mmCIF file of C-alpha atoms in Angstrom:
data_model
loop_
_atom_site.group_PDB
_atom_site.id
_atom_site.type_symbol
_atom_site.label_atom_id
_atom_site.label_comp_id
_atom_site.label_asym_id
_atom_site.label_seq_id
_atom_site.Cartn_x
_atom_site.Cartn_y
_atom_site.Cartn_z
ATOM 1 C CA MET W 2 84.159 79.665 43.509
ATOM 2 C CA LYS W 3 86.173 76.602 44.672
ATOM 3 C CA ARG W 4 88.922 75.545 42.343
ATOM 4 C CA LEU W 5 89.237 71.764 41.792
ATOM 5 C CA VAL W 6 92.629 70.087 41.715
ATOM 6 C CA LYS W 7 93.078 66.490 40.348
ATOM 7 C CA LYS W 8 95.822 64.330 41.872
ATOM 8 C CA SER W 9 96.747 60.682 41.570
ATOM 9 C CA VAL W 10 95.685 58.584 44.604
ATOM 10 C CA PRO W 11 98.433 58.844 47.287
ATOM 11 C CA CYS W 12 98.389 55.188 48.300
ATOM 12 C CA SER W 13 96.563 51.964 47.762
ATOM 13 C CA LEU W 14 92.840 51.973 48.598
ATOM 14 C CA TYR W 15 93.478 48.839 50.537
ATOM 15 C CA ASP W 16 95.762 50.654 52.902
ATOM 16 C CA ILE W 17 92.935 52.264 54.831
ATOM 17 C CA GLY W 18 95.113 53.762 57.510
ATOM 18 C CA GLY W 19 97.648 55.115 55.002
ATOM 19 C CA LEU W 20 94.946 56.623 52.804
ATOM 20 C CA GLN W 21 93.205 58.249 55.801
ATOM 21 C CA GLU W 22 96.551 59.781 56.900
ATOM 22 C CA GLN W 23 97.300 61.059 53.365
ATOM 23 C CA LEU W 24 93.808 62.706 53.117
ATOM 24 C CA ASP W 25 94.243 64.240 56.618
ATOM 25 C CA GLY W 26 97.730 65.622 55.508
ATOM 26 C CA MET W 27 96.263 67.084 52.267
ATOM 27 C CA ALA W 28 93.649 68.861 54.328
ATOM 28 C CA LEU W 29 96.500 70.432 56.316
ATOM 29 C CA GLN W 30 97.780 71.768 52.938
ATOM 30 C CA GLY W 31 94.409 73.124 52.017
ATOM 31 C CA LEU W 32 93.318 70.308 49.714
ATOM 32 C CA PHE W 33 89.959 68.694 50.630
ATOM 33 C CA LEU W 34 88.633 65.540 49.042
ATOM 34 C CA VAL W 35 85.624 65.955 46.674
ATOM 35 C CA ASP W 36 85.485 62.696 44.681
ATOM 36 C CA PHE W 37 87.370 59.650 43.425
ATOM 37 C CA SER W 38 87.610 58.911 39.708
ATOM 38 C CA ALA W 39 85.619 55.934 38.368
ATOM 39 C CA ARG W 40 88.908 53.840 38.122
ATOM 40 C CA LEU W 41 89.879 54.890 41.590
ATOM 41 C CA ASP W 42 93.375 56.192 40.516
ATOM 42 C CA ARG W 43 92.774 59.911 40.839
ATOM 43 C CA VAL W 44 90.981 62.155 43.400
ATOM 44 C CA SER W 45 89.285 65.482 42.871
ATOM 45 C CA LEU W 46 90.317 67.968 45.550
ATOM 46 C CA CYS W 47 88.976 71.419 46.235
ATOM 47 C CA ARG W 48 91.432 74.167 47.462
ATOM 48 C CA GLU W 49 90.421 75.984 50.644
ATOM 49 C CA GLU W 50 91.951 77.487 53.569
ATOM 50 C CA PRO W 51 94.109 74.727 55.330
ATOM 51 C CA ARG W 52 92.578 73.360 58.524
ATOM 52 C CA PRO W 53 92.735 69.979 60.376
ATOM 53 C CA VAL W 54 90.186 67.506 59.119
ATOM 54 C CA ARG W 55 89.935 63.784 59.844
ATOM 55 C CA TYR W 56 88.900 61.386 57.091
ATOM 56 C CA ARG W 57 87.595 57.924 57.707
ATOM 57 C CA LEU W 58 86.833 55.108 55.274
ATOM 58 C CA ASP W 59 83.811 52.976 55.996
ATOM 59 C CA PRO W 60 83.072 49.710 53.993
ATOM 60 C CA CYS W 61 79.922 49.918 51.868
ATOM 61 C CA GLY W 62 76.989 47.836 53.176
ATOM 62 C CA LYS W 63 74.746 45.456 51.195
ATOM 63 C CA GLY W 64 71.692 47.750 50.991
ATOM 64 C CA ARG W 65 71.189 51.379 50.209
ATOM 65 C CA ARG W 66 68.569 51.845 52.953
ATOM 66 C CA LYS W 67 70.900 50.486 55.665
ATOM 67 C CA ASP W 68 73.748 52.606 54.252
ATOM 68 C CA LYS W 69 71.522 55.648 54.540
ATOM 69 C CA GLU W 70 70.643 54.804 58.184
ATOM 70 C CA ARG W 71 74.291 54.336 58.886
ATOM 71 C CA GLU W 72 75.247 57.750 57.209
ATOM 72 C CA GLU W 73 72.410 59.365 59.413
ATOM 73 C CA ALA W 74 73.791 57.816 62.591
ATOM 74 C CA TYR W 75 77.442 59.007 61.636
ATOM 75 C CA ALA W 76 75.948 62.537 61.031
ATOM 76 C CA GLN W 77 74.589 62.522 64.531
ATOM 77 C CA MET W 78 78.021 61.715 65.796
ATOM 78 C CA GLY W 79 79.465 64.613 63.884
ATOM 79 C CA TRP W 80 80.785 62.908 60.731
ATOM 80 C CA ARG W 81 79.968 64.384 57.279
ATOM 81 C CA PHE W 82 79.569 62.197 54.124
ATOM 82 C CA VAL W 83 82.057 63.105 51.503
ATOM 83 C CA THR W 84 82.006 60.552 48.727
ATOM 84 C CA ARG W 85 81.763 56.909 47.808
ATOM 85 C CA THR W 86 84.613 54.942 46.106
ATOM 86 C CA HIS W 87 82.324 53.055 43.629
ATOM 87 C CA GLY W 88 81.290 50.091 45.604
ATOM 88 C CA SER W 89 84.091 49.774 48.170
ATOM 89 C CA PHE W 90 84.073 52.521 50.728
ATOM 90 C CA TYR W 91 82.162 55.567 51.956
ATOM 91 C CA ILE W 92 84.341 58.331 52.977
ATOM 92 C CA PHE W 93 83.383 60.591 55.949
ATOM 93 C CA SER W 94 85.205 63.472 57.357
ATOM 94 C CA CYS W 95 84.896 65.690 60.528
ATOM 95 C CA ASP W 96 86.490 68.954 61.594
ATOM 96 C CA ASP W 97 86.148 68.431 65.383
ATOM 97 C CA PRO W 98 89.052 66.412 66.944
ATOM 98 C CA GLU W 99 86.775 65.326 69.833
ATOM 99 C CA THR W 100 84.293 63.422 67.641
ATOM 100 C CA PRO W 101 84.483 59.741 68.445
ATOM 101 C CA GLU W 102 85.893 57.419 65.792
ATOM 102 C CA LEU W 103 83.669 55.418 63.542
ATOM 103 C CA TYR W 104 85.450 52.293 64.672
ATOM 104 C CA ASN W 105 86.745 52.113 68.172
ATOM 105 C CA ASP W 106 88.835 49.090 67.517
ATOM 106 C CA PRO W 107 90.516 47.517 64.504
ATOM 107 C CA GLN W 108 88.452 44.106 65.010
ATOM 108 C CA SER W 109 85.089 45.895 64.289
ATOM 109 C CA LEU W 110 86.512 47.296 61.111
ATOM 110 C CA SER W 111 87.823 43.803 60.167
ATOM 111 C CA VAL W 112 84.256 42.430 60.735
ATOM 112 C CA ALA W 113 82.852 45.138 58.426
ATOM 113 C CA LEU W 114 85.472 44.435 55.768
ATOM 114 C CA GLU W 115 84.987 40.621 55.941
ATOM 115 C CA LYS W 116 81.342 41.061 54.542
ATOM 116 C CA GLN W 117 82.588 43.129 51.691
ATOM 117 C CA VAL W 118 85.512 40.686 50.775
ATOM 118 C CA ASP W 119 82.997 37.783 50.849
ATOM 119 C CA ARG W 120 80.663 39.659 48.604
ATOM 120 C CA GLU W 121 83.519 40.437 46.173
ATOM 121 C CA THR W 122 84.848 36.927 46.445
ATOM 122 C CA ARG W 123 81.313 35.602 45.389
ATOM 123 C CA SER W 124 81.233 37.981 42.355
ATOM 124 C CA ILE W 125 84.818 36.961 41.215
ATOM 125 C CA VAL W 126 83.952 33.215 41.628
ATOM 126 C CA CYS W 127 80.740 33.813 39.574
ATOM 127 C CA LEU W 128 82.618 35.789 37.003
ATOM 128 C CA THR W 129 85.289 33.183 36.682
ATOM 129 C CA PHE W 130 82.574 30.351 36.484
ATOM 130 C CA GLY W 131 80.718 32.384 33.704
ATOM 131 C CA LEU W 132 83.821 33.027 31.832
ATOM 132 C CA THR W 133 84.914 29.306 31.968
ATOM 133 C CA LEU W 134 81.446 28.176 30.877
ATOM 134 C CA PHE W 135 81.596 30.621 27.952
ATOM 135 C CA LEU W 136 84.938 29.631 26.853
ATOM 136 C CA SER W 137 84.023 25.897 27.168
ATOM 137 C CA ALA W 138 80.890 26.386 25.009
ATOM 138 C CA LEU W 139 82.861 28.466 22.410
ATOM 139 C CA PHE W 140 85.625 25.827 22.265
ATOM 140 C CA TYR W 141 82.909 22.893 22.030
ATOM 141 C CA TRP W 142 81.120 24.662 19.077
ATOM 142 C CA ALA W 143 84.241 25.677 17.235
ATOM 143 C CA ARG W 144 86.406 22.705 18.197
ATOM 144 C CA ARG W 145 87.206 21.522 14.752
ATOM 145 C CA ASN W 146 88.130 24.886 13.460
ATOM 146 C CA ILE W 147 90.212 25.719 16.556
ATOM 147 C CA LEU W 148 91.952 22.390 16.610
ATOM 148 C CA GLN W 149 92.715 22.780 12.788
ATOM 149 C CA HIS W 150 94.200 26.178 13.272
ATOM 150 C CA LEU W 151 96.019 25.271 16.546
ATOM 151 C CA LEU W 152 97.461 21.843 15.515
ATOM 152 C CA LEU W 153 98.237 22.489 12.024
ATOM 153 C CA TRP W 154 99.457 26.073 12.465
ATOM 154 C CA ASP W 155 98.138 27.108 9.040
ATOM 155 C CA ASP W 156 97.219 30.550 10.275
ATOM 156 C CA PRO W 157 99.673 32.058 12.716
ATOM 157 C CA ALA W 158 97.529 35.115 13.370
ATOM 158 C CA TYR W 159 94.799 32.950 14.565
ATOM 159 C CA LEU W 160 97.165 31.098 16.856
ATOM 160 C CA ALA W 161 98.495 34.367 18.288
ATOM 161 C CA SER W 162 95.028 35.819 18.817
ATOM 162 C CA PHE W 163 94.047 32.702 20.632
ATOM 163 C CA ILE W 164 97.017 32.710 22.928
ATOM 164 C CA LEU W 165 96.655 36.414 23.482
ATOM 165 C CA SER W 166 92.953 36.046 24.447
ATOM 166 C CA PHE W 167 93.671 33.291 26.999
ATOM 167 C CA SER W 168 96.631 35.172 28.394
ATOM 168 C CA LEU W 169 94.574 38.312 28.945
ATOM 169 C CA ILE W 170 91.887 36.299 30.708
ATOM 170 C CA LEU W 171 94.430 34.547 32.902
ATOM 171 C CA VAL W 172 96.065 37.951 33.767
ATOM 172 C CA SER W 173 92.788 39.557 34.588
ATOM 173 C CA LEU W 174 91.760 36.722 36.881
ATOM 174 C CA LEU W 175 95.194 36.805 38.616
ATOM 175 C CA ALA W 176 94.765 40.505 39.102
ATOM 176 C CA MET W 177 91.287 40.020 40.702
ATOM 177 C CA ALA W 178 92.722 37.284 42.961
ATOM 178 C CA LEU W 179 95.588 39.535 44.065
ATOM 179 C CA GLN W 180 93.223 42.396 44.927
ATOM 180 C CA LEU W 181 91.171 39.845 47.145
ATOM 181 C CA TRP W 182 94.379 38.616 48.739
ATOM 182 C CA ALA W 183 95.388 42.200 49.677
ATOM 183 C CA ARG W 184 91.971 42.589 51.266
ATOM 184 C CA TYR W 185 92.304 39.318 53.152
ATOM 185 C CA ARG W 186 95.720 40.406 54.440
ATOM 186 C CA LEU W 187 94.180 43.742 55.571
ATOM 187 C CA ILE W 188 91.351 41.890 57.443
ATOM 188 C CA LYS W 189 93.827 39.592 59.166
ATOM 189 C CA ALA W 190 96.088 42.655 60.213
ATOM 190 C CA LEU W 191 93.035 44.382 61.668
ATOM 191 C CA ALA W 192 91.778 41.424 63.378
ATOM 192 C CA GLN W 193 95.216 40.977 65.089
#
């Protein structure tokens, strides 16, 4: 029976080359990737006899059927599907050092990543628009109550919760924007 080991993710998921190298290095130590946690902060590894294994990250496509076709094509090349990182990447591995790479040049990987970043950008824009619309409607319907509490400061707990809510929303939107910025930088680096 294989024993599972949980470790924190060795580097950022957006550092594709670094993560691949880290996973390759762990295989040389006898730790082989099984799965990522839902929050992408931990990996499950199984302990086996150390051997050289190459891991490659492949951006998720738009449709399951096309992804299945791509997985079959990679299997014919000698790559084995390992796991998926919840909407971002598929991870493949192979034991044979002669197996051709999934992407022969960084430009083709940057093209694949561009589609993913565009999809995530659209979802973040929709989320931001929806949140703004919701807050606007909430403020409109409760404007008298909100203005009374905010302007007169008759209830400090209300003011504090109002400020905290808006701060959390702004921080979460900033975090999403920083993630997108990291991906755009990665695409530019690969394209160059």
